[in-house]
Short mmCIF file of C-alpha atoms in Angstrom, two decimals:
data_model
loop_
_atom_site.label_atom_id
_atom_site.label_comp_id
_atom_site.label_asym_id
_atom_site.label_seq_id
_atom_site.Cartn_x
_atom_site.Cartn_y
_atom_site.Cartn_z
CA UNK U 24 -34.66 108.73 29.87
CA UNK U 25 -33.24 107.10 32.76
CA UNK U 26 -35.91 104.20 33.09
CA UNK U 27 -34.67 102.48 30.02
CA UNK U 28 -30.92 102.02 31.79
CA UNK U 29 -32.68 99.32 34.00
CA UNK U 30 -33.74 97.00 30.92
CA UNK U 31 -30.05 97.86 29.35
CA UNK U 32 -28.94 94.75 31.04
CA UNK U 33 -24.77 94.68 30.40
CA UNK U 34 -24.18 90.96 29.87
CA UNK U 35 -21.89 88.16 28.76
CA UNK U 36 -23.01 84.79 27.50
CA UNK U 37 -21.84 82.03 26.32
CA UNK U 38 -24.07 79.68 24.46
CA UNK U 39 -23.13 75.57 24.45
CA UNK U 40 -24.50 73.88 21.57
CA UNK U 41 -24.98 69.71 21.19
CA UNK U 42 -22.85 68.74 18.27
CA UNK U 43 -23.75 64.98 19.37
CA UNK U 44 -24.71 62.01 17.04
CA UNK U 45 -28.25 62.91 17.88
CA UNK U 46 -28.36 66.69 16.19
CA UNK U 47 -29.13 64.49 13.00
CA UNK U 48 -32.57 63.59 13.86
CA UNK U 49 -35.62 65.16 11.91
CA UNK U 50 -38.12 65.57 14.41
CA UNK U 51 -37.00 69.07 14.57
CA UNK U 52 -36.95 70.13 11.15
CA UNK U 53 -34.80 70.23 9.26
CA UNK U 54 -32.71 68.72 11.67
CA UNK U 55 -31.94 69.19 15.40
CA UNK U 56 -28.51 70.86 14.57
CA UNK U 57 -30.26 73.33 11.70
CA UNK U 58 -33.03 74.04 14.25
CA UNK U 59 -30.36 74.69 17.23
CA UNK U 60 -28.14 77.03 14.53
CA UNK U 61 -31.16 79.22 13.83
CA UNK U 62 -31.63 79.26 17.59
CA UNK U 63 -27.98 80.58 17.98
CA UNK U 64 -28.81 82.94 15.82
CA UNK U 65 -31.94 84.59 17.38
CA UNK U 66 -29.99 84.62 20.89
CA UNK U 67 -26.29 86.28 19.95
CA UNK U 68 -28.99 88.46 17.85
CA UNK U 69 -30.58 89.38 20.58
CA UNK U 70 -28.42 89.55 23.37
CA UNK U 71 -26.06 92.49 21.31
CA UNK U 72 -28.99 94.30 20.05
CA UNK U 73 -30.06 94.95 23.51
CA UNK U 74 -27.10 96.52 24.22
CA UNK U 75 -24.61 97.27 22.21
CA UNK U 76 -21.52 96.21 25.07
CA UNK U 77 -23.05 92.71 25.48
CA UNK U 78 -20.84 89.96 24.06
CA UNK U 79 -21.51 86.45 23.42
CA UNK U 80 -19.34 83.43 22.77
CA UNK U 81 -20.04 79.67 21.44
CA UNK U 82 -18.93 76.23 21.76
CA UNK U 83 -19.58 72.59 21.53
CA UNK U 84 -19.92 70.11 23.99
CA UNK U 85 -19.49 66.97 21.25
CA UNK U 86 -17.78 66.03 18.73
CA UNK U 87 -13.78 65.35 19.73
CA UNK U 88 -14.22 67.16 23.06
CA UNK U 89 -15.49 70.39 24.29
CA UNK U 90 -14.36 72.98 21.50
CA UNK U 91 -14.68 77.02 21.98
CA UNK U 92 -15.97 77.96 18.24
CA UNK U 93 -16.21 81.49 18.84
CA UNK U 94 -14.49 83.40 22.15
CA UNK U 95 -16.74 86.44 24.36
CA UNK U 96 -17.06 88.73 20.93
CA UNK U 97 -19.60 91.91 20.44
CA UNK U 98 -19.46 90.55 16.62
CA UNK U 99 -22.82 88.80 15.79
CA UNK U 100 -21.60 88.14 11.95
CA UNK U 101 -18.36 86.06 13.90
CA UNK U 102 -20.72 84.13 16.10
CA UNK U 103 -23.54 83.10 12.76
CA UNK U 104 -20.45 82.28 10.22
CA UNK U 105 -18.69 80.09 12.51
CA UNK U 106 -21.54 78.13 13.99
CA UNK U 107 -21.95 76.62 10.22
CA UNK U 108 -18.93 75.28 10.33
CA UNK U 109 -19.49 72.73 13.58
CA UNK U 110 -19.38 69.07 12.98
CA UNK U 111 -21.58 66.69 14.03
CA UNK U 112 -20.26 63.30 15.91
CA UNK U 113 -20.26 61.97 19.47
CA UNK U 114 -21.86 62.37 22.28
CA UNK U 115 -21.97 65.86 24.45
CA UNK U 116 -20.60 66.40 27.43
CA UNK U 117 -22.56 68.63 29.12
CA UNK U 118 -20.80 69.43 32.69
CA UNK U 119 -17.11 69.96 30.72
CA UNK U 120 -19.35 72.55 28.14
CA UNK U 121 -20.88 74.66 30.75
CA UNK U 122 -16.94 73.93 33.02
CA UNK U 123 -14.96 75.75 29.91
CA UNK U 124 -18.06 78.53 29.76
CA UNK U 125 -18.38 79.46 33.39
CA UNK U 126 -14.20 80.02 32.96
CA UNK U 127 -14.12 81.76 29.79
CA UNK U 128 -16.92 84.38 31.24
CA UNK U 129 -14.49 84.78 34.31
CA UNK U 130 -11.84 86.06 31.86
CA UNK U 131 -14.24 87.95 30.19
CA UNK U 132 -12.73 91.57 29.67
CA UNK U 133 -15.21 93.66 31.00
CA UNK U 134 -16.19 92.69 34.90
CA UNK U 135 -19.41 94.98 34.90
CA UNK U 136 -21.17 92.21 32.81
CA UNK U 137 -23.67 89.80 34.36
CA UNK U 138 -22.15 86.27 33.10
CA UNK U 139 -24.94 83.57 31.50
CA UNK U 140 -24.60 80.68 30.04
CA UNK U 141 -27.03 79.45 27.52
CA UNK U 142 -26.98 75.48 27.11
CA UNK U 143 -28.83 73.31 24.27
CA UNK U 144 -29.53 70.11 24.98
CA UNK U 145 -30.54 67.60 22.22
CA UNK U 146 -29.38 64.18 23.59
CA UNK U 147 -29.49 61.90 26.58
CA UNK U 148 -27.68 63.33 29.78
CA UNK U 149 -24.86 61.34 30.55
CA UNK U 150 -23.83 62.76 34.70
CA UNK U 151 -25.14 61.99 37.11
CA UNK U 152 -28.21 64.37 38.57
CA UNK U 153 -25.86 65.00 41.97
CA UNK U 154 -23.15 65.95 39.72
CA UNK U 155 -25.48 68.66 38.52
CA UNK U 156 -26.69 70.04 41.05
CA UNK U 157 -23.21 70.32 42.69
CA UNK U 158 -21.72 72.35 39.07
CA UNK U 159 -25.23 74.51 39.61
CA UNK U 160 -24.92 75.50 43.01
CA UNK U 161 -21.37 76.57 42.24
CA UNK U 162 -22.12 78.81 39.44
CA UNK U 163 -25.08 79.68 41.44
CA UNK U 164 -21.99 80.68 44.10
CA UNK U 165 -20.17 82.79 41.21
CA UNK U 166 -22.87 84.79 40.15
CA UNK U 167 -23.60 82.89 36.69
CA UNK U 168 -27.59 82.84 35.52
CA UNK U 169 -28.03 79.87 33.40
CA UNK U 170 -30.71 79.38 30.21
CA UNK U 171 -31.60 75.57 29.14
CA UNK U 172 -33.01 74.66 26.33
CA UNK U 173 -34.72 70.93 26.54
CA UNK U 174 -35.27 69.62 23.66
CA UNK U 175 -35.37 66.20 21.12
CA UNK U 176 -34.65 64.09 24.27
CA UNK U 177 -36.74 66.17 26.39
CA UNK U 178 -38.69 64.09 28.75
CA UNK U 179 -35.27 61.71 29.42
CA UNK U 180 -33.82 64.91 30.28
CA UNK U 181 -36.60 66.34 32.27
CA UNK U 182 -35.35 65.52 35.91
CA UNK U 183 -31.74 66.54 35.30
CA UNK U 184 -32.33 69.30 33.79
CA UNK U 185 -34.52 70.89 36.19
CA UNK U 186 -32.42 70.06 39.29
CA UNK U 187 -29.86 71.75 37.47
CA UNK U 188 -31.84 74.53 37.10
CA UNK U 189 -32.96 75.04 40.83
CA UNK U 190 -29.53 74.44 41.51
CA UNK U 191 -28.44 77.68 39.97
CA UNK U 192 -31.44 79.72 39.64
CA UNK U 193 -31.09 82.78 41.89
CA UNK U 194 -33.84 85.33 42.24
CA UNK U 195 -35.35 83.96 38.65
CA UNK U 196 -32.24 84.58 36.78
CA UNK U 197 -32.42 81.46 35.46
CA UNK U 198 -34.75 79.70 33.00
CA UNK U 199 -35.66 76.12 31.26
CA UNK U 200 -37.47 75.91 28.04
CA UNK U 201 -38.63 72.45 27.25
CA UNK U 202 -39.41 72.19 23.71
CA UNK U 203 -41.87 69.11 23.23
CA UNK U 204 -41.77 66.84 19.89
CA UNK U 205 -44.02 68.06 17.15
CA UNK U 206 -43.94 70.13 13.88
CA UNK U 207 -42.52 73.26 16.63
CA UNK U 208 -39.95 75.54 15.56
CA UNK U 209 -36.92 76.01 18.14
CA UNK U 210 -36.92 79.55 17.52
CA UNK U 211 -40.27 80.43 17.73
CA UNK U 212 -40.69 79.13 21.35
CA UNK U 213 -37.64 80.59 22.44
CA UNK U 214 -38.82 83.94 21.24
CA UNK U 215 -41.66 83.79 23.44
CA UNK U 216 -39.66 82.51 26.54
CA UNK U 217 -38.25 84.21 29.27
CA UNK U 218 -35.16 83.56 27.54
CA UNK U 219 -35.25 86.27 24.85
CA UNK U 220 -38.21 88.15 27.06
CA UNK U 221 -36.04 88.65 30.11
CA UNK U 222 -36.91 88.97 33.44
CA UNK U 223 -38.76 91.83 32.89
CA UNK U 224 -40.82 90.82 30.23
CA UNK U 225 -39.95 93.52 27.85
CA UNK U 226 -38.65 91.65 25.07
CA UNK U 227 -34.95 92.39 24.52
CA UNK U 228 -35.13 91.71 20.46
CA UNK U 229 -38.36 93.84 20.37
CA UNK U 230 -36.42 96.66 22.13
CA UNK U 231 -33.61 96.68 19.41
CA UNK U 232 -36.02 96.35 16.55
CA UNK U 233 -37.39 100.01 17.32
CA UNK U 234 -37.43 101.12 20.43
CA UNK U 235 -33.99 101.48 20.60
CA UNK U 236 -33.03 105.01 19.06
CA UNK U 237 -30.01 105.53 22.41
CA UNK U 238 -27.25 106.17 20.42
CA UNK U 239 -24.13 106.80 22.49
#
Protein backbone atom coordinates (compact mmCIF):
# COMPACT_ATOMS: atom_id res chain seq x y z
CA UNK A 1 0.00 0.00 0.00
CA UNK A 2 0.97 3.41 -0.63
CA UNK A 3 1.18 4.60 3.13
CA UNK A 4 4.24 2.58 3.79
CA UNK A 5 6.28 4.73 0.86
CA UNK A 6 6.24 7.65 3.45
CA UNK A 7 8.28 5.64 6.25
CA UNK A 8 10.57 4.21 3.18
CA UNK A 9 12.81 7.09 3.90
CA UNK A 10 15.71 6.91 0.84
CA UNK A 11 18.83 7.93 2.76
CA UNK A 12 22.61 8.23 2.90
CA UNK A 13 24.67 8.30 6.05
CA UNK A 14 27.73 8.40 7.05
CA UNK A 15 28.61 7.42 10.54
CA UNK A 16 32.04 9.11 12.33
CA UNK A 17 33.38 7.00 14.94
CA UNK A 18 36.08 8.25 17.92
CA UNK A 19 39.14 6.16 17.41
CA UNK A 20 40.76 8.55 20.20
CA UNK A 21 43.04 7.49 23.18
CA UNK A 22 39.89 7.58 25.20
CA UNK A 23 37.82 4.54 23.29
CA UNK A 24 40.00 2.42 25.81
CA UNK A 25 38.14 3.24 28.85
CA UNK A 26 35.84 0.55 30.60
CA UNK A 27 33.08 2.45 31.83
CA UNK A 28 31.32 1.32 28.80
CA UNK A 29 31.85 -2.22 28.74
CA UNK A 30 33.81 -3.79 27.36
CA UNK A 31 35.31 -0.79 26.23
CA UNK A 32 34.14 2.51 24.67
CA UNK A 33 35.44 1.41 21.16
CA UNK A 34 33.67 -2.35 21.52
CA UNK A 35 30.52 -0.54 22.77
CA UNK A 36 30.68 2.18 19.76
CA UNK A 37 31.44 -1.01 17.12
CA UNK A 38 28.28 -2.78 18.24
CA UNK A 39 26.61 0.59 17.89
CA UNK A 40 27.86 0.77 14.19
CA UNK A 41 26.49 -2.21 13.79
CA UNK A 42 22.82 -1.71 14.91
CA UNK A 43 22.76 1.67 12.75
CA UNK A 44 24.29 0.49 9.06
CA UNK A 45 21.84 -2.54 10.19
CA UNK A 46 19.22 -0.55 10.36
CA UNK A 47 19.47 2.14 8.08
CA UNK A 48 19.67 -0.67 4.85
CA UNK A 49 17.03 -2.81 6.23
CA UNK A 50 14.66 0.00 6.02
CA UNK A 51 15.20 0.32 2.65
CA UNK A 52 16.96 -1.59 0.64
CA UNK A 53 18.62 1.74 -1.62
CA UNK A 54 19.91 3.34 1.62
CA UNK A 55 23.71 3.32 1.86
CA UNK A 56 25.94 4.05 4.63
CA UNK A 57 29.62 4.84 4.92
CA UNK A 58 32.24 5.03 8.00
CA UNK A 59 35.20 6.77 9.18
CA UNK A 60 37.38 7.93 11.94
CA UNK A 61 37.99 11.13 13.27
CA UNK A 62 41.41 9.88 15.35
CA UNK A 63 44.03 8.10 15.07
CA UNK A 64 46.66 9.66 12.22
CA UNK A 65 43.94 11.96 10.84
CA UNK A 66 40.48 11.70 9.63
CA UNK A 67 40.41 8.24 7.69
CA UNK A 68 37.25 7.06 5.39
CA UNK A 69 37.13 3.15 6.49
CA UNK A 70 34.34 2.29 4.41
CA UNK A 71 32.91 4.73 1.31
CA UNK A 72 28.61 5.36 0.79
CA UNK A 73 28.06 1.28 0.27
CA UNK A 74 24.45 -0.64 0.37
CA UNK A 75 26.85 -3.60 1.80
CA UNK A 76 26.23 -3.97 5.61
CA UNK A 77 28.83 -7.12 5.78
CA UNK A 78 31.61 -4.22 4.19
CA UNK A 79 30.66 -1.67 6.78
CA UNK A 80 30.79 -4.59 10.20
CA UNK A 81 34.21 -6.30 8.78
CA UNK A 82 36.01 -3.18 8.33
CA UNK A 83 35.04 -1.32 11.46
CA UNK A 84 37.16 -4.22 13.39
CA UNK A 85 39.95 -3.31 11.85
CA UNK A 86 40.19 0.61 13.24
CA UNK A 87 43.00 1.51 15.50
CA UNK A 88 42.87 3.20 18.45
CA UNK A 89 45.37 6.37 19.17
CA UNK A 90 45.00 10.14 19.32
CA UNK A 91 42.71 12.41 19.79
CA UNK A 92 39.46 13.02 17.36
CA UNK A 93 38.88 15.67 15.42
CA UNK A 94 35.50 16.16 15.27
CA UNK A 95 34.78 19.27 12.77
CA UNK A 96 37.44 17.60 9.96
CA UNK A 97 35.18 14.02 10.58
CA UNK A 98 31.83 15.44 9.99
CA UNK A 99 34.00 18.17 6.98
CA UNK A 100 35.11 14.79 4.92
CA UNK A 101 31.29 13.28 5.64
CA UNK A 102 29.14 16.20 4.65
CA UNK A 103 31.55 15.98 1.17
CA UNK A 104 31.54 12.40 0.63
CA UNK A 105 27.45 12.45 0.92
CA UNK A 106 27.61 15.32 -1.76
CA UNK A 107 29.28 12.82 -4.13
CA UNK A 108 27.06 10.33 -3.13
CA UNK A 109 25.70 8.57 -6.40
CA UNK A 110 22.22 8.74 -6.01
CA UNK A 111 20.88 12.61 -5.38
CA UNK A 112 17.27 11.40 -4.30
CA UNK A 113 18.82 10.42 -0.87
CA UNK A 114 18.35 12.54 2.25
CA UNK A 115 22.19 12.92 3.47
CA UNK A 116 22.86 12.25 7.56
CA UNK A 117 25.59 12.08 9.32
CA UNK A 118 25.81 10.03 12.41
CA UNK A 119 28.73 11.22 14.86
CA UNK A 120 30.07 9.30 18.13
CA UNK A 121 31.58 11.14 20.49
CA UNK A 122 33.66 9.50 23.31
CA UNK A 123 36.26 12.21 24.25
CA UNK A 124 36.68 15.82 25.18
CA UNK A 125 35.69 18.37 22.32
CA UNK A 126 38.57 20.10 21.22
CA UNK A 127 36.74 23.44 18.80
CA UNK A 128 35.58 25.83 19.84
CA UNK A 129 31.49 25.96 20.49
CA UNK A 130 31.31 29.03 17.67
CA UNK A 131 33.17 26.85 15.41
CA UNK A 132 30.28 24.48 15.78
CA UNK A 133 27.65 26.14 15.40
CA UNK A 134 29.06 27.85 12.25
CA UNK A 135 29.90 23.89 10.53
CA UNK A 136 26.01 23.20 11.81
CA UNK A 137 24.31 25.95 10.35
CA UNK A 138 26.08 25.16 7.10
CA UNK A 139 25.07 21.65 6.83
CA UNK A 140 21.89 22.87 8.21
CA UNK A 141 22.19 25.20 4.74
CA UNK A 142 22.92 21.89 2.57
CA UNK A 143 20.22 19.88 3.63
CA UNK A 144 22.32 17.40 5.98
CA UNK A 145 20.25 15.98 9.30
CA UNK A 146 22.78 15.16 11.85
CA UNK A 147 22.57 12.18 14.79
CA UNK A 148 25.02 12.61 18.00
CA UNK A 149 25.77 10.27 20.16
CA UNK A 150 27.19 11.76 23.71
CA UNK A 151 28.77 9.59 25.46
CA UNK A 152 31.98 8.60 28.09
CA UNK A 153 32.75 12.37 28.25
CA UNK A 154 29.25 13.31 28.20
CA UNK A 155 28.60 16.10 30.54
CA UNK A 156 32.15 17.97 29.23
CA UNK A 157 30.56 17.63 26.00
CA UNK A 158 27.11 18.63 26.92
CA UNK A 159 27.16 22.40 25.78
CA UNK A 160 28.94 21.78 22.48
CA UNK A 161 27.22 19.26 21.54
CA UNK A 162 23.87 20.63 21.81
CA UNK A 163 24.66 23.99 20.13
CA UNK A 164 25.76 21.90 17.47
CA UNK A 165 22.73 20.28 17.36
CA UNK A 166 20.34 23.40 17.23
CA UNK A 167 22.67 24.57 14.82
CA UNK A 168 21.67 21.99 12.29
CA UNK A 169 18.50 20.61 13.42
CA UNK A 170 15.81 21.51 10.87
CA UNK A 171 12.19 20.57 11.38
CA UNK A 172 13.47 17.68 14.03
CA UNK A 173 15.67 16.02 11.60
CA UNK A 174 18.19 16.01 13.88
CA UNK A 175 18.81 14.24 17.20
CA UNK A 176 21.32 13.96 20.40
CA UNK A 177 21.49 10.93 22.52
CA UNK A 178 23.42 11.45 25.67
CA UNK A 179 24.37 8.24 27.08
CA UNK A 180 25.12 8.78 30.94
CA UNK A 181 27.94 6.63 32.86
CA UNK A 182 26.67 3.43 34.35
CA UNK A 183 26.47 -0.36 33.62
CA UNK A 184 24.22 1.06 30.12
CA UNK A 185 24.65 -0.57 26.94
CA UNK A 186 25.32 1.88 23.85
CA UNK A 187 23.10 -0.07 21.80
CA UNK A 188 20.31 -0.54 23.82
CA UNK A 189 19.64 3.24 24.26
CA UNK A 190 20.16 3.96 20.82
CA UNK A 191 17.54 1.43 19.91
CA UNK A 192 15.07 3.24 21.79
CA UNK A 193 16.10 6.77 20.46
CA UNK A 194 14.84 8.73 17.84
CA UNK A 195 17.85 7.69 16.16
CA UNK A 196 16.89 4.16 15.07
CA UNK A 197 12.94 5.17 15.80
CA UNK A 198 12.87 7.97 13.26
CA UNK A 199 10.91 10.80 13.13
CA UNK A 200 7.97 9.01 12.92
CA UNK A 201 8.33 6.78 15.61
CA UNK A 202 7.86 3.63 13.72
CA UNK A 203 10.97 1.93 14.37
CA UNK A 204 12.98 1.48 11.17
CA UNK A 205 14.80 -1.99 12.47
CA UNK A 206 11.32 -3.20 13.67
CA UNK A 207 9.98 -2.52 10.14
CA UNK A 208 12.71 -4.75 8.46
CA UNK A 209 12.45 -7.47 11.04
CA UNK A 210 8.79 -8.32 9.72
CA UNK A 211 6.87 -5.91 8.51
CA UNK A 212 8.74 -5.58 5.60
CA UNK A 213 7.46 -8.29 3.00
CA UNK A 214 7.81 -5.14 -0.27
CA UNK A 215 9.82 -6.96 -2.42
CA UNK A 216 10.61 -5.03 -5.60
Amino acid sequence: GAPDLRSMVLEASFLCIDNSDYMRNGDHAPSRMEAQLDAVNLLSGAKTQSNPENVVGLLSTAGRGVEVQVALTGDVGQVLSLSHGIKIGGNANLSAGIQVAQLSLKHRQNKNQRQRIIVFVGSPVQEEEAALVKLGKKLKKNSVAMDIINFGEEAENAAKLEALLNAVNSDDNSHLVTVPPGPHVLSDILLSSPIVQGEDGAGAAMAGMGGGGGEG
